[in-house]
Every structure is written in structure tokens, then in C-alpha cells.
Short mmCIF file of C-alpha atoms and ligand atoms in Angstrom, two decimals:
data_model
loop_
_atom_site.label_atom_id
_atom_site.label_comp_id
_atom_site.label_asym_id
_atom_site.label_seq_id
_atom_site.Cartn_x
_atom_site.Cartn_y
_atom_site.Cartn_z
CA MET Q 182 33.19 -42.82 -32.00
CA LYS Q 183 34.46 -41.33 -28.80
CA VAL Q 184 32.04 -39.20 -26.67
CA ASP Q 185 33.74 -37.40 -23.89
CA PHE Q 186 31.91 -37.25 -20.49
CA TYR Q 187 32.21 -33.60 -20.47
CA ARG Q 188 33.44 -30.79 -22.71
CA HIS Q 189 33.08 -27.09 -21.56
CA SER Q 190 31.57 -24.42 -23.79
CA LEU Q 191 33.91 -21.58 -23.37
CA GLU Q 192 33.91 -19.06 -26.28
CA GLU Q 193 36.60 -16.83 -27.93
CA SER Q 194 34.70 -13.85 -26.01
CA ASP Q 195 35.32 -15.54 -22.56
CA ILE Q 196 39.09 -15.98 -23.37
CA GLU Q 197 39.26 -12.30 -24.54
CA ARG Q 198 37.74 -11.10 -21.26
CA VAL Q 199 40.32 -13.21 -19.42
CA THR Q 200 43.27 -11.80 -21.52
CA GLU Q 201 41.88 -8.26 -20.82
CA VAL Q 202 42.33 -8.93 -17.12
CA LEU Q 203 45.70 -10.36 -17.72
CA ARG Q 204 46.84 -7.11 -19.45
CA SER Q 205 45.55 -5.03 -16.69
CA THR Q 206 47.18 -4.40 -13.39
CA PHE Q 207 44.74 -5.89 -11.08
CA LEU Q 208 44.55 -9.67 -11.06
CA THR Q 209 42.97 -10.56 -7.73
CA THR Q 210 39.49 -9.78 -6.32
CA GLY Q 211 38.21 -6.50 -7.74
CA GLU Q 212 36.02 -4.99 -10.14
CA VAL Q 213 35.50 -7.84 -12.48
CA THR Q 214 34.72 -10.07 -9.29
CA ALA Q 215 32.03 -7.58 -8.19
CA ALA Q 216 30.59 -7.20 -11.54
CA PHE Q 217 30.15 -10.91 -11.81
CA GLU Q 218 28.84 -11.25 -8.23
CA LYS Q 219 26.16 -8.49 -9.10
CA LYS Q 220 25.13 -10.23 -12.44
CA LEU Q 221 24.74 -13.43 -10.62
CA ALA Q 222 22.70 -12.06 -7.75
CA ALA Q 223 20.40 -10.62 -10.56
CA TYR Q 224 20.11 -13.72 -12.28
CA LEU Q 225 19.24 -15.72 -9.09
CA GLY Q 226 17.06 -12.88 -7.67
CA VAL Q 227 18.94 -12.62 -4.46
CA LYS Q 228 20.44 -9.56 -2.87
CA HIS Q 229 24.22 -10.54 -2.49
CA VAL Q 230 26.51 -13.04 -4.08
CA VAL Q 231 30.04 -13.65 -2.52
CA GLY Q 232 32.52 -15.44 -4.92
CA VAL Q 233 34.85 -17.76 -3.48
CA MET Q 234 37.29 -20.47 -4.98
CA SER Q 235 35.04 -23.51 -4.63
CA CYS Q 236 31.64 -24.63 -3.30
CA THR Q 237 33.34 -26.53 -0.80
CA GLN Q 238 34.61 -23.23 0.78
CA ALA Q 239 31.12 -21.63 0.19
CA LEU Q 240 29.48 -24.35 2.22
CA HIS Q 241 32.21 -24.29 4.97
CA LEU Q 242 32.13 -20.40 5.30
CA SER Q 243 28.18 -20.25 5.34
CA LEU Q 244 28.22 -22.74 8.14
CA LEU Q 245 30.73 -20.54 9.94
CA ALA Q 246 28.93 -17.39 9.19
CA TRP Q 247 25.60 -18.74 10.83
CA GLY Q 248 27.55 -19.90 13.82
CA ILE Q 249 27.74 -23.46 13.27
CA GLY Q 250 30.68 -25.48 15.06
CA PRO Q 251 31.83 -28.11 17.41
CA GLY Q 252 28.95 -29.91 19.28
CA ASP Q 253 26.36 -28.93 16.44
CA GLU Q 254 24.65 -31.35 14.18
CA VAL Q 255 23.77 -30.62 10.53
CA ILE Q 256 21.15 -32.75 8.76
CA THR Q 257 22.26 -33.58 5.27
CA THR Q 258 22.02 -36.30 2.63
CA PRO Q 259 24.34 -39.48 2.04
CA MET Q 260 23.46 -39.20 -1.80
CA THR Q 261 25.82 -36.40 -2.66
CA PHE Q 262 29.36 -35.44 -3.43
CA ILE Q 263 31.49 -35.75 -0.26
CA ALA Q 264 32.00 -31.84 -0.23
CA SER Q 265 28.55 -31.51 1.26
CA SER Q 266 29.30 -33.49 4.48
CA ASN Q 267 33.02 -32.76 4.45
CA ALA Q 268 32.23 -29.04 4.78
CA VAL Q 269 30.12 -29.91 7.98
CA LEU Q 270 33.23 -31.55 9.22
CA HIS Q 271 35.57 -28.62 8.25
CA ALA Q 272 33.20 -26.53 10.49
CA GLY Q 273 33.91 -28.88 13.42
CA ALA Q 274 30.10 -29.95 13.40
CA THR Q 275 28.70 -33.45 12.98
CA PRO Q 276 26.80 -34.49 9.76
CA VAL Q 277 23.71 -36.43 10.57
CA PHE Q 278 22.40 -38.24 7.41
CA VAL Q 279 18.88 -38.70 6.44
CA ASP Q 280 17.87 -41.12 3.68
CA VAL Q 281 16.64 -39.83 0.29
CA GLU Q 282 13.47 -40.15 -1.72
CA LYS Q 283 13.64 -42.88 -4.27
CA ARG Q 284 12.36 -41.03 -7.25
CA THR Q 285 14.42 -38.01 -7.08
CA GLY Q 286 17.61 -38.81 -4.78
CA ASN Q 287 16.89 -35.69 -2.74
CA LEU Q 288 16.80 -35.52 1.01
CA ASP Q 289 13.60 -36.99 2.09
CA ALA Q 290 12.01 -34.03 3.99
CA GLY Q 291 9.50 -36.52 5.65
CA ARG Q 292 12.31 -38.03 7.52
CA ILE Q 293 14.05 -34.90 8.81
CA GLU Q 294 12.12 -34.49 11.93
CA GLU Q 295 13.03 -38.04 13.35
CA LYS Q 296 16.73 -37.01 13.27
CA ILE Q 297 16.32 -33.69 14.93
CA THR Q 298 17.83 -33.55 18.47
CA PRO Q 299 18.69 -30.63 20.94
CA ARG Q 300 21.98 -30.22 19.06
CA THR Q 301 20.66 -29.97 15.52
CA ARG Q 302 21.35 -26.47 14.23
CA ALA Q 303 21.09 -26.70 10.37
CA ILE Q 304 19.54 -28.61 7.46
CA LEU Q 305 21.86 -28.89 4.38
CA PRO Q 306 19.85 -30.17 1.37
CA VAL Q 307 21.46 -30.78 -1.97
CA HIS Q 308 19.67 -30.17 -5.07
CA LEU Q 309 20.65 -33.59 -6.91
CA TYR Q 310 21.55 -33.49 -10.46
CA GLY Q 311 19.66 -30.07 -10.79
CA GLN Q 312 16.05 -31.00 -9.38
CA MET Q 313 15.55 -28.93 -6.31
CA SER Q 314 14.78 -30.39 -2.96
CA ASP Q 315 11.34 -29.66 -1.34
CA MET Q 316 12.55 -26.27 -0.18
CA LYS Q 317 9.09 -25.23 0.96
CA GLU Q 318 8.68 -28.23 3.34
CA ILE Q 319 12.36 -27.94 4.48
CA ARG Q 320 11.92 -24.22 5.33
CA TRP Q 321 8.76 -25.07 7.22
CA ILE Q 322 10.41 -27.64 9.33
CA ALA Q 323 13.49 -25.27 9.98
CA ASP Q 324 11.25 -22.34 11.02
CA ARG Q 325 9.25 -24.54 13.46
CA ARG Q 326 12.49 -26.19 14.99
CA GLY Q 327 14.64 -22.98 14.90
CA LEU Q 328 17.04 -24.27 12.22
CA ILE Q 329 18.98 -22.62 9.42
CA VAL Q 330 19.09 -24.08 5.93
CA ILE Q 331 22.33 -23.97 3.81
CA GLU Q 332 21.52 -25.27 0.37
CA ASP Q 333 24.12 -26.91 -1.77
CA ALA Q 334 23.20 -25.75 -5.17
CA ALA Q 335 26.26 -26.97 -6.95
CA HIS Q 336 24.00 -28.65 -9.57
CA CYS Q 337 21.14 -26.03 -9.64
CA LEU Q 338 22.30 -22.83 -10.91
CA GLU Q 339 19.29 -22.61 -13.31
CA GLY Q 340 16.75 -24.68 -11.14
CA GLU Q 341 13.38 -23.65 -9.63
CA ARG Q 342 10.66 -25.43 -8.00
CA ASP Q 343 7.04 -24.19 -6.89
CA GLY Q 344 8.56 -20.76 -7.95
CA VAL Q 345 11.42 -21.00 -5.62
CA ARG Q 346 15.03 -20.45 -6.75
CA PRO Q 347 18.28 -21.34 -5.01
CA GLY Q 348 19.06 -18.88 -2.17
CA ARG Q 349 15.34 -17.57 -1.96
CA LEU Q 350 14.20 -19.86 1.05
CA GLY Q 351 17.55 -20.96 2.53
CA GLU Q 352 19.69 -18.59 4.56
CA ALA Q 353 22.31 -19.17 1.96
CA ALA Q 354 22.86 -21.27 -1.36
CA CYS Q 355 26.27 -22.42 -2.57
CA LEU Q 356 27.32 -22.78 -6.08
CA SER Q 357 30.08 -24.41 -7.75
CA PHE Q 358 32.19 -23.40 -11.01
CA TYR Q 359 33.96 -26.56 -10.89
CA ALA Q 360 35.47 -27.85 -14.29
CA THR Q 361 32.43 -29.79 -15.04
CA LYS Q 362 29.48 -27.62 -13.63
CA ASN Q 363 27.05 -25.71 -15.67
CA ILE Q 364 29.27 -22.67 -15.81
CA THR Q 365 32.97 -23.05 -15.07
CA SER Q 366 36.24 -21.41 -14.17
CA GLY Q 367 38.15 -24.62 -13.69
CA GLU Q 368 37.66 -23.95 -9.93
CA GLY Q 369 35.43 -21.51 -8.32
CA GLY Q 370 32.31 -21.08 -6.25
CA ALA Q 371 29.79 -18.57 -4.65
CA ILE Q 372 27.46 -18.01 -1.90
CA ALA Q 373 24.16 -16.50 -2.60
CA THR Q 374 22.12 -14.84 0.40
CA ASN Q 375 19.46 -12.24 1.09
CA ASP Q 376 21.02 -11.53 4.50
CA ASP Q 377 23.08 -8.23 4.48
CA ARG Q 378 24.87 -8.72 7.59
CA LYS Q 379 25.89 -12.18 6.81
CA ALA Q 380 26.98 -11.23 3.27
CA ASP Q 381 29.33 -8.64 5.02
CA LEU Q 382 30.76 -11.27 7.41
CA LEU Q 383 31.16 -13.71 4.38
CA ARG Q 384 33.13 -11.10 2.58
CA ARG Q 385 35.53 -10.95 5.58
CA LEU Q 386 35.51 -14.72 6.17
CA ARG Q 387 36.73 -15.29 2.67
CA LEU Q 388 39.78 -13.00 3.06
CA HIS Q 389 41.41 -13.63 6.44
CA GLY Q 390 38.84 -11.78 8.38
CA MET Q 391 40.30 -8.44 6.85
CA ASP Q 392 37.84 -5.65 7.03
CA LYS Q 393 39.25 -4.12 3.65
CA SER Q 394 39.84 -5.98 0.31
CA ALA Q 395 43.03 -5.79 -1.84
CA ALA Q 396 40.93 -3.35 -4.03
CA ASP Q 397 39.91 -1.20 -0.93
CA ARG Q 398 43.61 -0.84 -0.05
CA TYR Q 399 45.43 -0.30 -3.38
CA THR Q 400 43.02 0.80 -5.93
CA LYS Q 401 42.39 4.15 -3.94
CA LEU Q 402 44.72 5.72 -1.54
CA TYR Q 403 46.28 3.20 0.88
CA ARG Q 404 44.31 2.87 4.13
CA HIS Q 405 44.93 0.68 7.24
CA TRP Q 406 42.81 -2.31 7.66
CA ASP Q 407 42.04 -4.36 10.78
CA MET Q 408 41.19 -8.05 11.24
CA SER Q 409 37.95 -8.64 13.03
CA VAL Q 410 37.46 -12.38 12.74
CA LEU Q 411 39.59 -15.31 11.95
CA GLY Q 412 38.81 -15.83 8.36
CA TRP Q 413 40.25 -18.27 5.51
CA LYS Q 414 41.74 -17.50 1.92
CA ALA Q 415 38.92 -18.20 -0.26
CA ASN Q 416 38.54 -14.94 -2.42
CA LEU Q 417 37.37 -15.42 -6.09
CA ASP Q 418 39.88 -13.30 -8.34
CA ASN Q 419 39.21 -11.12 -11.33
CA ILE Q 420 40.81 -13.79 -13.67
CA LYS Q 421 38.12 -16.41 -12.79
CA ALA Q 422 35.39 -13.90 -12.69
CA ALA Q 423 36.15 -12.73 -16.18
CA LEU Q 424 35.90 -16.38 -17.40
CA LEU Q 425 32.56 -16.81 -15.64
CA ILE Q 426 30.72 -13.48 -16.51
CA GLY Q 427 30.06 -14.06 -20.09
CA GLN Q 428 28.96 -17.73 -19.51
CA LEU Q 429 26.09 -16.16 -17.43
CA ASP Q 430 24.64 -14.44 -20.53
CA ARG Q 431 24.41 -17.90 -22.20
CA VAL Q 432 23.29 -19.90 -19.21
CA GLU Q 433 19.51 -20.18 -20.41
CA ASP Q 434 20.56 -21.06 -23.94
CA ARG Q 435 22.88 -23.85 -22.57
CA TRP Q 436 20.30 -24.96 -20.33
CA ARG Q 437 17.84 -25.40 -23.21
CA ARG Q 438 20.03 -27.58 -25.10
CA ARG Q 439 20.75 -29.77 -22.05
CA GLU Q 440 16.88 -29.98 -21.58
CA GLU Q 441 16.49 -31.16 -25.18
CA ILE Q 442 19.21 -33.75 -24.93
CA ALA Q 443 17.68 -35.21 -21.56
CA ARG Q 444 14.29 -35.35 -23.29
CA ARG Q 445 15.84 -37.29 -25.98
CA TYR Q 446 17.56 -39.70 -23.51
CA ARG Q 447 14.35 -39.84 -21.50
CA ASP Q 448 12.22 -40.93 -24.55
CA ALA Q 449 14.66 -43.50 -25.74
CA PHE Q 450 15.33 -45.17 -22.25
CA SER Q 451 11.84 -45.20 -20.93
CA ARG Q 452 11.29 -48.00 -23.45
CA ALA Q 453 14.51 -49.85 -22.60
CA PRO Q 454 14.09 -53.00 -20.54
CA GLY Q 455 16.12 -53.20 -17.23
CA LEU Q 456 16.81 -49.39 -17.29
CA GLY Q 457 15.54 -47.13 -14.39
CA LEU Q 458 15.33 -43.47 -14.57
CA MET Q 459 14.99 -40.70 -11.93
CA SER Q 460 11.43 -38.93 -11.96
CA ASP Q 461 11.04 -35.28 -12.92
CA LEU Q 462 8.61 -33.86 -10.63
CA PRO Q 463 5.67 -31.56 -11.69
CA GLY Q 464 6.29 -27.81 -11.02
CA VAL Q 465 10.04 -28.20 -11.07
CA LYS Q 466 12.62 -26.48 -13.67
CA HIS Q 467 15.28 -29.17 -13.62
CA ALA Q 468 18.69 -27.47 -13.98
CA ARG Q 469 19.92 -30.60 -15.99
CA HIS Q 470 23.42 -30.73 -14.58
CA LEU Q 471 23.62 -34.70 -14.72
CA PHE Q 472 21.67 -37.36 -16.46
CA THR Q 473 21.73 -40.62 -14.65
CA VAL Q 474 20.26 -44.26 -15.73
CA HIS Q 475 19.97 -47.04 -13.18
CA ALA Q 476 21.23 -50.66 -14.10
CA PRO Q 477 20.53 -53.70 -12.04
CA PRO Q 478 23.11 -53.53 -9.15
CA ASP Q 479 24.85 -56.85 -10.38
CA ARG Q 480 25.19 -55.46 -13.79
CA ARG Q 481 26.21 -51.87 -12.92
CA ASP Q 482 29.97 -52.12 -13.11
CA ALA Q 483 29.90 -54.29 -16.37
CA PHE Q 484 27.58 -51.55 -17.86
CA LEU Q 485 30.19 -48.80 -16.73
CA ALA Q 486 32.91 -50.96 -18.71
CA GLY Q 487 30.81 -51.82 -21.62
CA LEU Q 488 30.13 -48.05 -22.19
CA GLN Q 489 33.68 -47.16 -21.88
CA GLU Q 490 34.73 -49.76 -24.47
CA ARG Q 491 32.25 -48.28 -26.64
CA GLY Q 492 34.07 -44.94 -26.35
CA VAL Q 493 31.19 -43.32 -24.12
CA GLY Q 494 32.46 -41.27 -21.13
CA VAL Q 495 30.64 -42.07 -17.79
CA ALA Q 496 30.78 -41.31 -14.28
CA VAL Q 497 28.98 -42.45 -11.01
CA ASN Q 498 27.08 -39.76 -9.14
CA TYR Q 499 27.41 -40.97 -6.30
CA ARG Q 500 28.14 -44.10 -4.30
CA ALA Q 501 26.40 -43.41 -0.82
CA VAL Q 502 28.84 -41.18 1.30
CA HIS Q 503 28.21 -43.01 4.51
CA LEU Q 504 29.84 -46.18 3.01
CA LEU Q 505 32.96 -44.47 2.08
CA ASP Q 506 35.94 -45.75 4.09
CA TYR Q 507 36.54 -42.62 6.27
CA TYR Q 508 32.64 -42.05 7.15
CA ALA Q 509 32.25 -45.73 7.74
CA ARG Q 510 35.07 -45.92 10.12
CA GLN Q 511 34.61 -42.51 11.74
CA PHE Q 512 31.00 -42.79 12.53
CA GLY Q 513 30.45 -46.76 12.39
CA PHE Q 514 28.00 -46.51 9.41
CA ARG Q 515 27.11 -49.83 7.85
CA ARG Q 516 25.34 -51.09 4.67
CA GLY Q 517 21.61 -50.95 5.46
CA ASP Q 518 21.81 -47.61 7.36
CA TYR Q 519 20.43 -45.42 4.46
CA PRO Q 520 19.02 -48.15 2.13
CA VAL Q 521 17.43 -45.79 -0.58
CA ALA Q 522 20.78 -43.96 -1.02
CA GLU Q 523 22.50 -47.23 -1.33
CA ALA Q 524 20.13 -48.52 -3.70
CA ILE Q 525 20.86 -45.44 -6.01
CA GLY Q 526 24.45 -45.64 -5.32
CA ASP Q 527 24.69 -49.33 -6.54
CA ALA Q 528 22.72 -48.83 -9.62
CA THR Q 529 23.41 -45.41 -11.05
CA VAL Q 530 25.51 -44.54 -14.02
CA THR Q 531 25.89 -40.85 -15.36
CA LEU Q 532 25.84 -40.16 -19.17
CA PRO Q 533 27.40 -37.17 -21.09
CA LEU Q 534 25.11 -34.17 -20.77
CA TYR Q 535 26.45 -30.93 -22.16
CA PRO Q 536 25.44 -28.24 -24.64
CA GLY Q 537 28.43 -29.09 -26.93
CA LEU Q 538 27.02 -32.79 -27.51
CA LYS Q 539 26.32 -33.10 -31.18
CA ASP Q 540 23.24 -35.07 -32.64
CA GLU Q 541 25.37 -37.95 -33.85
CA GLU Q 542 26.88 -38.31 -30.52
CA ILE Q 543 23.62 -38.21 -28.64
CA GLU Q 544 22.43 -40.95 -31.09
CA TYR Q 545 25.52 -42.99 -30.34
CA VAL Q 546 24.99 -42.76 -26.59
CA ILE Q 547 21.41 -43.82 -26.96
CA GLU Q 548 22.51 -46.71 -29.15
CA ALA Q 549 25.42 -47.76 -26.81
CA VAL Q 550 23.16 -47.76 -23.68
CA SER Q 551 20.24 -49.45 -25.48
CA SER Q 552 22.40 -52.38 -26.66
CA GLU Q 553 23.98 -52.88 -23.26
CA ALA Q 554 20.70 -52.98 -21.50
CA GLU Q 555 19.40 -55.52 -24.32
CA SER Q 556 22.31 -57.59 -23.46
CA TRP Q 557 21.06 -58.17 -19.89
CA SER Q 558 17.61 -59.00 -20.85
CA SER Q 559 18.59 -61.50 -23.46
CA ARG Q 560 21.15 -63.18 -21.06
CA CYS Q 561 18.60 -63.60 -18.26
C1 PLP Y 55 30.85 -30.26 -7.24
C2 PLP Y 55 30.01 -30.30 -6.11
C3 PLP Y 55 30.38 -29.86 -4.88
C4 PLP Y 55 31.87 -29.12 -4.69
O1 PLP Y 55 32.10 -28.15 -5.65
P1 PLP Y 55 33.67 -27.51 -5.52
O2 PLP Y 55 33.59 -26.14 -6.30
O3 PLP Y 55 34.48 -28.61 -6.31
O4 PLP Y 55 34.05 -27.42 -4.12
C5 PLP Y 55 29.61 -29.82 -3.76
N1 PLP Y 55 28.53 -30.37 -3.82
C6 PLP Y 55 28.00 -30.99 -5.01
C7 PLP Y 55 26.72 -31.87 -4.90
C8 PLP Y 55 28.80 -31.13 -6.08
O5 PLP Y 55 28.43 -31.78 -7.16
#
């Protein structure tokens, strides 16, 4: 058997919506983008959503919109995809890593204050695998120290913690519609915010800084436009929005299926010797973007190879960012600097988790993982 690491769940109706846009005259950012933004804002319970072409751009533009740039420090986590800290570098600021909690892999709020300096301007938590960071604590620290909070919610579209969803306590929350995310348009992203003025600024920053969009300029009578700030080219187009909008109707059904798969994995692996699992905290609706297991660090790479030999698609989310060549060279980071993130990075393996997984595929993954784990305990 072969179990793909990920398969999308696009349906004929999604493809039809895209075809409809392709048969229309207006392909770039227009009515369909606006409709998607409105629907996503309603789902998240925030006032504004601004669609962009990636979560990386969402993070970058959010940092710029809140005035973060050269000389500023942004506190973030080394247990994430490189986009989180790369976006800080794109803005010209310096990422300052804080180690993570062992049980969740999320930024350890209790260690934030010791990294705050007069240059610190923002905190950028990542809701790892779909389990939200402690946003109430992070908001409390940020308010006391005069910082802003930009959430990397790439994994956490459906997530909630203590009644708080992405974008409610942060100045902005950034989402990804990359090929393997919970809803996808191949590439795509969005910024969710309750700030009216920043939403307006973000709409300009995603389109060269122009004060009128193509829809403003061409679907009505032509009107002159002006450029008020230096922006980027990051606007989400009607084609991608058409692919995304129907997926939002099914987002909770898809989440329920992933929740069920995660429960089956968890039941099976909590009994397996030598396998570690992340904790699910009480009061959290886990968005179930990724399901990871931990192997002994000296067995991890053989575990990856063994699962792939058995036809199970796997990934590693993530090896700690500060140890990647560029970050280690640029900032002089060394092994030992963020030991909890390193321990996760050395042990972690991600298993297939998507609504289209069939029951026999789930059983097959459980069987493959369990027999790999048994081989470690029998050998030692
Ligand atoms: C996927 C991902 C991103 C980047 O998303 P893009 O849309 O590919 O730019 C950022 N942060 C995290 C945690 C991610 O997993």
C-alpha cells in the first residue's frame, strides 16, 4: 500500500467556480476575492480579511503595516517553518528567538519577558500544528510592555483556545492557503484584523501602494489613482479566491474528520513503546493541521526511512530554525541555544492527516508506525 503524505479535498463544485471566473473577463482581484474575504472574516469572527498570495507576504506586510523595520526586534519561535522568521528579516527587523514549551512546541510565554529589550516591538507566536499559543498571556505581556502581536496562524484556521480564535487578540493573524494547508489554492494567504485603518493600509500595501484596485479602476468608469506608500505586489486574485470560497463551507466537516483520525492515531500510539506524542491542552480546539510523533533522536532518520519504505508519506515539521545554515551563520546560533526546540526538531516525524484518508490507510499507517517502534524496543 502507498499512503500519500497529503491529498487535497477539492471537489467538482470548486473547479466549476474557477471555470466560471476563467470564462469571465475579470481574473485579478475583484468581486470573488472580496466575497471570499468577507466569508473568511465571518468564519473567524473578525472585521477584516485582506487576501494575499502567501502567508509569508501576510506576515511581511503585517509587520510593515504596524511600522516594524530596521533596528526593531521581533520575538518569535525557532520551532516553525522558516517563513515566520524570514518575514521578520524581509521587514528589515531582527528575529529574537524564545524557546518553546515541551508539551506543545509553542512559544513559551513564560520566557518572553527575559528577551524583551528597548528595541523589542512585536511578538510573533506560531500556533504550531494547529494548537493555539497562550494568546491571553501573550496579549497581557504585550499590553504591559507596549508591543504588538502578529499571529502566524498558518496551521490554525479552525483553532480556538479559551474562547479565543486567531485574529481576536493579536493585532493581526496571518493564514496560509499553500498546497498542503487545511484549505488551499496551491499558493495563497490572508491577513485577519479588527483594525479598520490597518486593513485599509494593508489593502494598499498588497498592491504597490495604489489607492485604487484594478476593480475600482476598470469595472466602473476609469478613475485616476495615486500612490501613497511603497507597497508590494501580493494581491489575491479572483481565480484563487474562487477555488477557496467553497472550501470554507466544508471547513468544519473536514476538521471533524481530521479530529477523528488524530484520535485514532493518539489511541494507538499512546500505548506504543518508545513513541512520544505532543499534548492536547484542555480548553483548546486543535485545528489538527499536522499530527506528529517523536522517536528517539538516534532512531528518527531510520524511522523516516522505514516508513517511506513501507509506502507511508512523511515530513519533518520542523528542524529548529536557528540551526539552519543561514541563521546559524548570520546570528552565530549554536546547538544548545534553544534546547527544547532542538529536542523536538531531532525527534519529530509528521504522519499523513487529511480528510480524504481512508480507514484502511489509517490502519496501515498505525500498523507501520507501531512495527517500526517495536523494532527499536526489541533491538535494545
Ligand atoms: C506554511 C507556513 C507558512 C508559510 O505559508 P506560505 O503561504 O507558504 O507563505 C508560514 N508559517 C507556517 C508555520 C507555515 O506552516
